[in-house]
Short mmCIF file of C-alpha atoms and ligand atoms in Angstrom, two decimals:
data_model
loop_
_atom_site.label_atom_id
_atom_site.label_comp_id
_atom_site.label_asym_id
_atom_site.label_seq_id
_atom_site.Cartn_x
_atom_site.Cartn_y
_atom_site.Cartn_z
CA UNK V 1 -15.07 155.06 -14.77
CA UNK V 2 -12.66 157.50 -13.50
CA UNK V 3 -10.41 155.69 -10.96
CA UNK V 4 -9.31 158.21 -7.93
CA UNK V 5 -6.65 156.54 -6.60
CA UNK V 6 -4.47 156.31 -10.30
CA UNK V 7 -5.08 159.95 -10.78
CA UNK V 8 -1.88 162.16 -10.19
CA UNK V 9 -2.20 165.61 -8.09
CA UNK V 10 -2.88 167.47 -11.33
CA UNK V 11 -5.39 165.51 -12.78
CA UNK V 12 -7.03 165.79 -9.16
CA UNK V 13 -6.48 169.30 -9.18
CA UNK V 14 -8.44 169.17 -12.57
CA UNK V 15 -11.23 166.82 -11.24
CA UNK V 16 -12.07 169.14 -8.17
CA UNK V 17 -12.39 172.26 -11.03
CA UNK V 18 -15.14 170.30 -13.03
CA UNK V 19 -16.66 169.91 -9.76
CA UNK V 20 -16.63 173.78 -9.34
CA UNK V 21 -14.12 172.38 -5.92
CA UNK V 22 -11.60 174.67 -4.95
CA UNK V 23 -7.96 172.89 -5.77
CA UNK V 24 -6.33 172.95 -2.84
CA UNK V 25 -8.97 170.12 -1.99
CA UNK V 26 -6.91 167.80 -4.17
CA UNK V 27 -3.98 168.51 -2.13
CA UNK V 28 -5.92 166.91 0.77
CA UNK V 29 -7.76 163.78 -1.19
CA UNK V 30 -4.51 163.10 -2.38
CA UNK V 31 -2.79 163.16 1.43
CA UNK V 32 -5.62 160.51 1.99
CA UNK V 33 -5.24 158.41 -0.66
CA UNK V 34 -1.32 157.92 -0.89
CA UNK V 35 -0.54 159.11 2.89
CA UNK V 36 -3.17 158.03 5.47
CA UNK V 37 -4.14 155.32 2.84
CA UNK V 38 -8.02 155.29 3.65
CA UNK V 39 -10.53 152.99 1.71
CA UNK V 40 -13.26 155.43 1.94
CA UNK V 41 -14.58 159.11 1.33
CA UNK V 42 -15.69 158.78 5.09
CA UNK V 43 -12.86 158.54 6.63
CA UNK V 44 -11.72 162.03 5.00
CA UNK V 45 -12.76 163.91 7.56
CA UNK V 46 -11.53 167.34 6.64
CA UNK V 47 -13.42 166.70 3.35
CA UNK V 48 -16.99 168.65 3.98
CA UNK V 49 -19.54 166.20 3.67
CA UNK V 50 -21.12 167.45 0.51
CA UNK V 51 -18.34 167.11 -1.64
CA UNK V 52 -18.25 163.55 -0.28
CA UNK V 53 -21.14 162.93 -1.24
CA UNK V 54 -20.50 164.13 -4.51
CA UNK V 55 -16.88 161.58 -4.75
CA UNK V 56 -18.86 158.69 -4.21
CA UNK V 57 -19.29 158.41 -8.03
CA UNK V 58 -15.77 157.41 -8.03
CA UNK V 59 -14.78 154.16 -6.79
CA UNK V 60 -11.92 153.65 -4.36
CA UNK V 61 -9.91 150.57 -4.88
CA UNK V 62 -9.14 148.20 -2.68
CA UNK V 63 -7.87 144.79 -2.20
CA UNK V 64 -9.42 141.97 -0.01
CA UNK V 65 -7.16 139.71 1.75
CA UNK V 66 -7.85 136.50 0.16
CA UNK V 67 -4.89 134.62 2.40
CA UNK V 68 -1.94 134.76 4.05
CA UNK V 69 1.03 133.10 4.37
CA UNK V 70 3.82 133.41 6.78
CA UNK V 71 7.25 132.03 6.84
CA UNK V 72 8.39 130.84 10.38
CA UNK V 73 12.07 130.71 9.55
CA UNK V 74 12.53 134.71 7.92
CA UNK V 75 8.64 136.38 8.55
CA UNK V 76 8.26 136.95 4.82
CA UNK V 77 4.82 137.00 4.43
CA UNK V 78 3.16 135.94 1.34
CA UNK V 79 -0.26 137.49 0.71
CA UNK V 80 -3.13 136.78 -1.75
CA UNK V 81 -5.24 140.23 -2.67
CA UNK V 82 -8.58 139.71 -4.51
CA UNK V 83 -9.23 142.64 -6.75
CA UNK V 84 -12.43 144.16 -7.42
CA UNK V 85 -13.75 142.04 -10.31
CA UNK V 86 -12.55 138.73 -8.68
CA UNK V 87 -9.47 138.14 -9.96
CA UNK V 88 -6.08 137.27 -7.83
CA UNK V 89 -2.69 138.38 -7.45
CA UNK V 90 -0.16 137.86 -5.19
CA UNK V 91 2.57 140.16 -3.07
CA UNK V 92 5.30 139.27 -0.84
CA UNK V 93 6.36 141.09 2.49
CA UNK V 94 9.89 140.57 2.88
CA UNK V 95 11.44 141.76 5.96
CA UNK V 96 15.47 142.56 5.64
CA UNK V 97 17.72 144.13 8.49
CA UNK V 98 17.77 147.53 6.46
CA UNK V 99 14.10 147.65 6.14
CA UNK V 100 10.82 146.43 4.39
CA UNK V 101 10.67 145.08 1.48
CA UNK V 102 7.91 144.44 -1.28
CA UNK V 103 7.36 142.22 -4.42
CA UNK V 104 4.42 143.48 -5.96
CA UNK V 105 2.42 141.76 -9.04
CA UNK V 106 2.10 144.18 -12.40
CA UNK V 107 -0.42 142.52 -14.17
CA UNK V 108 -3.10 139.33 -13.40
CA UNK V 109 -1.06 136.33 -15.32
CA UNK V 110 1.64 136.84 -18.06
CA UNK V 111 1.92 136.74 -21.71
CA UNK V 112 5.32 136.56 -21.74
CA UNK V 113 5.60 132.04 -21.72
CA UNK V 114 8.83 132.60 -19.91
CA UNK V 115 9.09 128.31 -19.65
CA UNK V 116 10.13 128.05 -16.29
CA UNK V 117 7.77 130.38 -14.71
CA UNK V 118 4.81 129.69 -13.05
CA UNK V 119 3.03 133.05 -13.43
CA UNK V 120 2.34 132.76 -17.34
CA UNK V 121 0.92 129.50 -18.01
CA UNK V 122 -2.12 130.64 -17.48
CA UNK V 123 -1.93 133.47 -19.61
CA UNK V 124 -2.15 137.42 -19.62
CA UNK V 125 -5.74 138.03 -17.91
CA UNK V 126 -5.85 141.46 -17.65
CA UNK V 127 -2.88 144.81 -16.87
CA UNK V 128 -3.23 146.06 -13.55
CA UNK V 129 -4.09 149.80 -12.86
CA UNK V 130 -1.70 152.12 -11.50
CA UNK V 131 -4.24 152.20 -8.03
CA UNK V 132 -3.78 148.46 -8.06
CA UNK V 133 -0.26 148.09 -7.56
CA UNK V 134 -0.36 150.98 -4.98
CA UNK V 135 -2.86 148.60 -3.41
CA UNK V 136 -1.05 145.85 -2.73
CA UNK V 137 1.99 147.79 -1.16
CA UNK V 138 -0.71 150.39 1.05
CA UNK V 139 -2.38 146.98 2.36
CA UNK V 140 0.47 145.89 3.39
CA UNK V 141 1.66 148.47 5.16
CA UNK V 142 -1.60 149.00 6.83
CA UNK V 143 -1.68 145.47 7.82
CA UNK V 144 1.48 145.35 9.62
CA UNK V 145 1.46 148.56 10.54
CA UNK V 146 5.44 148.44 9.32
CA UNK V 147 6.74 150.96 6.95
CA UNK V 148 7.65 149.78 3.37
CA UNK V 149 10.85 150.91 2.56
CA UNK V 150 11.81 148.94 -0.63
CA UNK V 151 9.29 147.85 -3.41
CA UNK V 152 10.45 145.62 -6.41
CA UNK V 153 8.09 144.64 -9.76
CA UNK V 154 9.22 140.71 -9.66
CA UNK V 155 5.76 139.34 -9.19
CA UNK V 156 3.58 138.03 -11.59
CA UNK V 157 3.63 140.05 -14.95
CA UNK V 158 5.99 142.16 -17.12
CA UNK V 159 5.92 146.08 -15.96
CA UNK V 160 7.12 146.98 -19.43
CA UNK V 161 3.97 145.12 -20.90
CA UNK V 162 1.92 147.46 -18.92
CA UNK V 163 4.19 150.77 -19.40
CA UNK V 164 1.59 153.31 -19.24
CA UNK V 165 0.35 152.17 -16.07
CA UNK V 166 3.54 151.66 -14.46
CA UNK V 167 4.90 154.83 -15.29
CA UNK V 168 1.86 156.89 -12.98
CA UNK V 169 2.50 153.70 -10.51
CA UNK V 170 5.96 155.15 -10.11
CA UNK V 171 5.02 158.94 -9.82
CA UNK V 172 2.30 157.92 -7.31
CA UNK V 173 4.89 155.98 -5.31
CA UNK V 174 7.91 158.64 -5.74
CA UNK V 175 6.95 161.83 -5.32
CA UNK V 176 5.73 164.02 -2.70
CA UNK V 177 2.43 163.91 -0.81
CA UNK V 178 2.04 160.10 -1.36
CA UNK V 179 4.35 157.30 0.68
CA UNK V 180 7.52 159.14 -1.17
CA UNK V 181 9.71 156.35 -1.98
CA UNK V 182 12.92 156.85 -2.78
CA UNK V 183 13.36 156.23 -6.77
CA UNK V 184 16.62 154.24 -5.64
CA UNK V 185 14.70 152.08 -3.60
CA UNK V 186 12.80 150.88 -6.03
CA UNK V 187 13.58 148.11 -9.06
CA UNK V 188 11.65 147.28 -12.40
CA UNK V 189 12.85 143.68 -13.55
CA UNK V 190 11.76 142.59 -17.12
CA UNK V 191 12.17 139.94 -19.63
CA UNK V 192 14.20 142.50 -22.05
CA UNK V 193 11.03 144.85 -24.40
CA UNK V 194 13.88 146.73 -25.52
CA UNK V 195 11.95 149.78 -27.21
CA UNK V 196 10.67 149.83 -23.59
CA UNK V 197 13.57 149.53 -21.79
CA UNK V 198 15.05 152.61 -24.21
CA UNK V 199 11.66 154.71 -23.40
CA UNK V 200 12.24 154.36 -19.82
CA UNK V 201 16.06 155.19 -19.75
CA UNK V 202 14.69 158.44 -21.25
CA UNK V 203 12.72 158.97 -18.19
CA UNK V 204 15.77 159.23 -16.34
CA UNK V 205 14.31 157.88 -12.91
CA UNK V 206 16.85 156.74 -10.10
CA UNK V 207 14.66 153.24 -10.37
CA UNK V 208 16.95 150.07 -10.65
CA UNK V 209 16.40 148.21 -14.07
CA UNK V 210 16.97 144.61 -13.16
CA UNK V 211 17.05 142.53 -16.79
CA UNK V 212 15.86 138.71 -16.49
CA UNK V 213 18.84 137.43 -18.89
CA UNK V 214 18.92 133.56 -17.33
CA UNK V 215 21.29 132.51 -20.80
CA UNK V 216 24.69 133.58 -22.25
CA UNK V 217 23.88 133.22 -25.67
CA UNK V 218 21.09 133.73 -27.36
CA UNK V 219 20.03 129.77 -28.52
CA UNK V 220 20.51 128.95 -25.14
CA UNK V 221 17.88 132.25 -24.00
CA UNK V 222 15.39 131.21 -26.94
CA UNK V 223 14.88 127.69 -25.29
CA UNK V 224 13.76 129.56 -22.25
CA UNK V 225 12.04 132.62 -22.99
CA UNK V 226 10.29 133.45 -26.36
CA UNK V 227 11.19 136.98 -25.60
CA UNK V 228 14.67 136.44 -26.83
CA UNK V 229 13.32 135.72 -30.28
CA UNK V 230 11.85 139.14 -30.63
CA UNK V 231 15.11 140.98 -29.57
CA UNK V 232 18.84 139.45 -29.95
CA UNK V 233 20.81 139.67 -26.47
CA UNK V 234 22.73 141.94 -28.35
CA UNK V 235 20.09 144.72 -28.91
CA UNK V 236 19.11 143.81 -24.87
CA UNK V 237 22.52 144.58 -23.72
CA UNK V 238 22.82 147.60 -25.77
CA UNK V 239 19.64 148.34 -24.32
CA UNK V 240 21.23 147.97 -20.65
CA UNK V 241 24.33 149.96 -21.99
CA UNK V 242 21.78 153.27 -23.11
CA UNK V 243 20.16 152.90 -19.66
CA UNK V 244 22.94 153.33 -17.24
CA UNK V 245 24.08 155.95 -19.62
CA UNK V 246 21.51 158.12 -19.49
CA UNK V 247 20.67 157.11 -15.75
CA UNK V 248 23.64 156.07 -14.22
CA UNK V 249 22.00 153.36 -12.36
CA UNK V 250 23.76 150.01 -12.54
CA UNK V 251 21.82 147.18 -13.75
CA UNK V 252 21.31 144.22 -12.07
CA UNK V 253 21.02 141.24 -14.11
CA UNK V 254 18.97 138.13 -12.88
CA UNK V 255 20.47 134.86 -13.92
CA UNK V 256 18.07 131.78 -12.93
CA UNK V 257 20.01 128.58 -12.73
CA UNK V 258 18.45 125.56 -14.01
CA UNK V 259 20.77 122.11 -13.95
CA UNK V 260 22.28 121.12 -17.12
CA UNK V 261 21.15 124.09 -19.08
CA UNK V 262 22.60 127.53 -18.22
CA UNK V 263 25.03 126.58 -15.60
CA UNK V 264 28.10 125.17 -16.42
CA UNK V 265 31.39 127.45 -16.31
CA UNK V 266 31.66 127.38 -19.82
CA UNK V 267 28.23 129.35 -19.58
CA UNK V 268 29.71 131.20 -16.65
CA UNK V 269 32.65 132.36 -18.79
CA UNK V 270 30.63 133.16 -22.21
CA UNK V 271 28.13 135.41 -20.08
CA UNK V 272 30.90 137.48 -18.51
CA UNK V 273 32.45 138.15 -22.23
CA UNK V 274 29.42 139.46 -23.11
CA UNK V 275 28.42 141.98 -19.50
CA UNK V 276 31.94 142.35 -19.13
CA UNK V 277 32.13 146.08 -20.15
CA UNK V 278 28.49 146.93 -18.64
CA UNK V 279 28.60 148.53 -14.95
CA UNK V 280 26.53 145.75 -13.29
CA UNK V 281 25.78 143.21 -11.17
CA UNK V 282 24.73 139.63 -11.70
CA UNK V 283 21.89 138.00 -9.06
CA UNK V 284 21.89 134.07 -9.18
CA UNK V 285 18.81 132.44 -8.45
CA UNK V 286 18.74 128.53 -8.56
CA UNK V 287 15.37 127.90 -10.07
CA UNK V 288 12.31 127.10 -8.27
CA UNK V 289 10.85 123.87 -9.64
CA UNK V 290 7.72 124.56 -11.03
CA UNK V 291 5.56 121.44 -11.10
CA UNK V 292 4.19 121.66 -14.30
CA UNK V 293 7.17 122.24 -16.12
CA UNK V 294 10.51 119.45 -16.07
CA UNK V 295 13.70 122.11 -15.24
CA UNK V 296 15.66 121.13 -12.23
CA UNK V 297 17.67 123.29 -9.89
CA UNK V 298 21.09 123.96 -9.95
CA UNK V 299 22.96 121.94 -7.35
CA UNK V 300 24.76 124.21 -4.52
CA UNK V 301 28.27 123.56 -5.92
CA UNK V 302 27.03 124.26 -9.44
CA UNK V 303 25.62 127.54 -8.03
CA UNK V 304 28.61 128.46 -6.15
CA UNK V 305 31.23 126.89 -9.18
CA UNK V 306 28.97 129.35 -11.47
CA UNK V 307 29.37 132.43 -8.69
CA UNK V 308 33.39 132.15 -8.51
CA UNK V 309 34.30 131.35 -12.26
CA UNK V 310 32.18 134.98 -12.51
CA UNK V 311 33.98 136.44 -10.42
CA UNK V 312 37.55 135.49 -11.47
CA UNK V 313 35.92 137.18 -14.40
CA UNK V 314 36.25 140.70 -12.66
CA UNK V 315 32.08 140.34 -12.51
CA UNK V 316 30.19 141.75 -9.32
CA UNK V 317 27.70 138.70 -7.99
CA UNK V 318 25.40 137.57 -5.35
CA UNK V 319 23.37 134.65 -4.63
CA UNK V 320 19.43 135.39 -4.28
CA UNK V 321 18.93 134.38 -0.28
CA UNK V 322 15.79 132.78 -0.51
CA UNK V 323 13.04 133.98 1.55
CA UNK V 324 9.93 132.11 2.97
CA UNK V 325 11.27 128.61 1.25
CA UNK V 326 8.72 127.71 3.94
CA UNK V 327 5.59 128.89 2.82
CA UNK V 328 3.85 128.15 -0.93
CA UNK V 329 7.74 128.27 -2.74
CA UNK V 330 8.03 130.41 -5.82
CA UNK V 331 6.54 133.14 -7.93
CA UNK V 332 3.35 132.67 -8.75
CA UNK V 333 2.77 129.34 -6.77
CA UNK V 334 0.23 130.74 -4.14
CA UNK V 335 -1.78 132.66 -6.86
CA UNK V 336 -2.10 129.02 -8.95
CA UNK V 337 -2.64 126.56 -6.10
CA UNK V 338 -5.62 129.38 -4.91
CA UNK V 339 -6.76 128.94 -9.06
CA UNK V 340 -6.74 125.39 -8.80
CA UNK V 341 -8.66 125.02 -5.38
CA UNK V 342 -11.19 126.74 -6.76
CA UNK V 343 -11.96 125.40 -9.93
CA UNK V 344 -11.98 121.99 -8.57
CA UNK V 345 -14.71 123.65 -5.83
CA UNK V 346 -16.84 124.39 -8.34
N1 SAH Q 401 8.36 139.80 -16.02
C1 SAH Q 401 9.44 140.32 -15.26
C2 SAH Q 401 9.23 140.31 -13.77
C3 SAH Q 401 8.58 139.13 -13.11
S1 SAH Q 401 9.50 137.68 -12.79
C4 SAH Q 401 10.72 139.63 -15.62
O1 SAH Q 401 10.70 138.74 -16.45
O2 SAH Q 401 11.78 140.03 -15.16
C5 SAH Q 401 10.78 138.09 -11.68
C6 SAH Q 401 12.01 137.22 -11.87
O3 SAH Q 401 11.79 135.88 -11.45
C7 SAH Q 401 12.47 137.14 -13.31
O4 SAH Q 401 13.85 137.24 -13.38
C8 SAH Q 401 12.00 135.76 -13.70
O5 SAH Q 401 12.68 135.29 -14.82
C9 SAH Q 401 12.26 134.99 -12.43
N2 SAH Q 401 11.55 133.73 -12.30
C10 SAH Q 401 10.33 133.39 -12.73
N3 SAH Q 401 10.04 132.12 -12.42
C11 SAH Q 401 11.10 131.63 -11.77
C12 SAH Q 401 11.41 130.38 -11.20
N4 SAH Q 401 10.55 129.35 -11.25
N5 SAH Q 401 12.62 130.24 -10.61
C13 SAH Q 401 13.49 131.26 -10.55
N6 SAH Q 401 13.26 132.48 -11.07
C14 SAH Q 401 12.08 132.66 -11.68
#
């Protein structure tokens, strides 16, 4: 099946030769696709009908609003797409003074077993394509007719697990003729695949690499994410280090605080020994309780103890503000309660 909307303007330049098309036609497809963000052939209508006709071999995505949920304290809305073959995924709309933002899913469940995460216990079900993670930010944006101006890859999956894809997700997203984000508005967060992380600092994209680190050492990060067993923190950071070299991007490191297990200041002070020398900045999350695992949240002093022994360190760190704590709480949640619903339905 050739998929339309994960094709870049070359390869659609190619398609519309096989099709004895002239190529400035997939100059235009293209416009509707990633600009005007149509869901059908029809609605092309500079497109002569024939050669319509002859594109309806090739499937347009699209997602189907499965639910919604909206946050009365902060309007983040969390939404639930159903993808062609059934499965879901979930997206989050969250709306900031300096614009749009969206948290878009990378692949349907996780292999990754990161413990405190709600997203993986079910499992890796399948990557997403490239025209599936376009999906979720072009619905979006259609349905509340507000411009996205910020997209980040912290929903459920690992983007590096699914490079190939994510790399013509980016292009898509980036460059000209599509919604043209701004590579600096956008930010990959993974668990740490370090041959990965080294292929994409070679890509040399403006894109913010956020690293999920959540320990200071790595017995501490091996209790919480298997990852850590593959690569050493050490080889991770060095990772980090090659990628702001050869981008110049800061990284952001994500530090989830769960009580009595990553956040007391002697973890504080150990993790800034080790980032110390790495131009970066440290996001503290306290942990959303996930109900089928036991970890506990960080209280608000232990958060804010954790924040200022970092800083005395000379390190650069914020506290996550959480958004929608109203609505369906963390990553992954709305996407399993949905699951469990309808198994017990059927
Ligand atoms: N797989 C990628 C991106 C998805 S998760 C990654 O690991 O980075 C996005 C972020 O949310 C990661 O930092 C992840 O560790 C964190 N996260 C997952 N579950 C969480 C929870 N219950 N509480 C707080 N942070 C969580």
């Amino acid at each position: 099946m050739t998929d339309i909307k994960s094709m870049n303007i070359e390869e659609l330049k190619e398609l519309m030769q096989t099709l004895g098309e002239k190529t400035f036609r997939a100059k235009q497809i293209y416009s509707w696709l990633h600009e005007h963000l149509v869901v059908s052939y029809d609605e092309m209508t500079n497109i002569p009908a024939k050669l319509r006709e002859k594109l309806s071999v090739y499937p347009i995505t699209s997602l189907r609003i499965a639910d919604v949920q909206t946050s009365k304290i902060d309007g983040t809305r969390k939404y639930l797409f159903q993808l062609a073959d059934g499965n879901v995924i979930e997206s989050v709309l969250m709306r900031y003074k300096h614009g749009n933002s969206v948290c878009i899913s990378s692949q349907v469940g996780c292999r990754m077993g990161c413990r405190f995460c709600a997203s993986t216990i079910g499992g890796l079900t399948r990557n997403l394509l490239p025209s599936e993670m376009l999906d979720q930010i072009y619905s979006i944006q259609k349905e509340t007719g507000e411009r996205v101006s910020n997209i980040v890859l912290m929903g459920t999956g690992e983007p590096l697990d699914n490079y190939e894809n994510l790399l013509r997700f980016l292009q898509i997203l980036t460059e000209d003729g599509g919604l043209h984000i701004s590579q600096r508005n956008v930010t990959v967060s993974t668990c740490g695949i370090v041959p990965r992380i080294l292929e994409l600092a070679e890509e040399k994209m403006q894109i913010t690499l956020a690293l999920s680190l959540h320990a200071p050492n790595d017995e501490k990060r091996q209790e919480l994410m298997p990852i850590a067993r593959k690569y050493a923190m050490d080889e991770v950071l060095d990772a980090c280090r090659v990628y702001f070299q050869k981008t110049g991007r800061r990284i952001t490191f994500e530090y989830s605080l769960v009580a009595g297990v990553n956040d007391s200041q002697e973890n504080a002070r150990e993790l800034s020994d080790r980032i110390r020398d790495i131009n970066c900045h440290v996001n503290l999350i306290p942990v959303n309780p996930v109900k089928e695992r036991s970890y506990q949240r960080s209280t608000r002093q232990a958060v804010e103890n954790f924040k200022i022994k970092l800083e005395k360190c000379g390190i650069n760190v914020t506290i996550r503000r959480e958004m929608g704590s109203d609505i369906d709480g963390a990553c992954g949640q709305l996407r399993k309660s949905y699951m469990e619903k309808t198994e017990s339905e059927k």
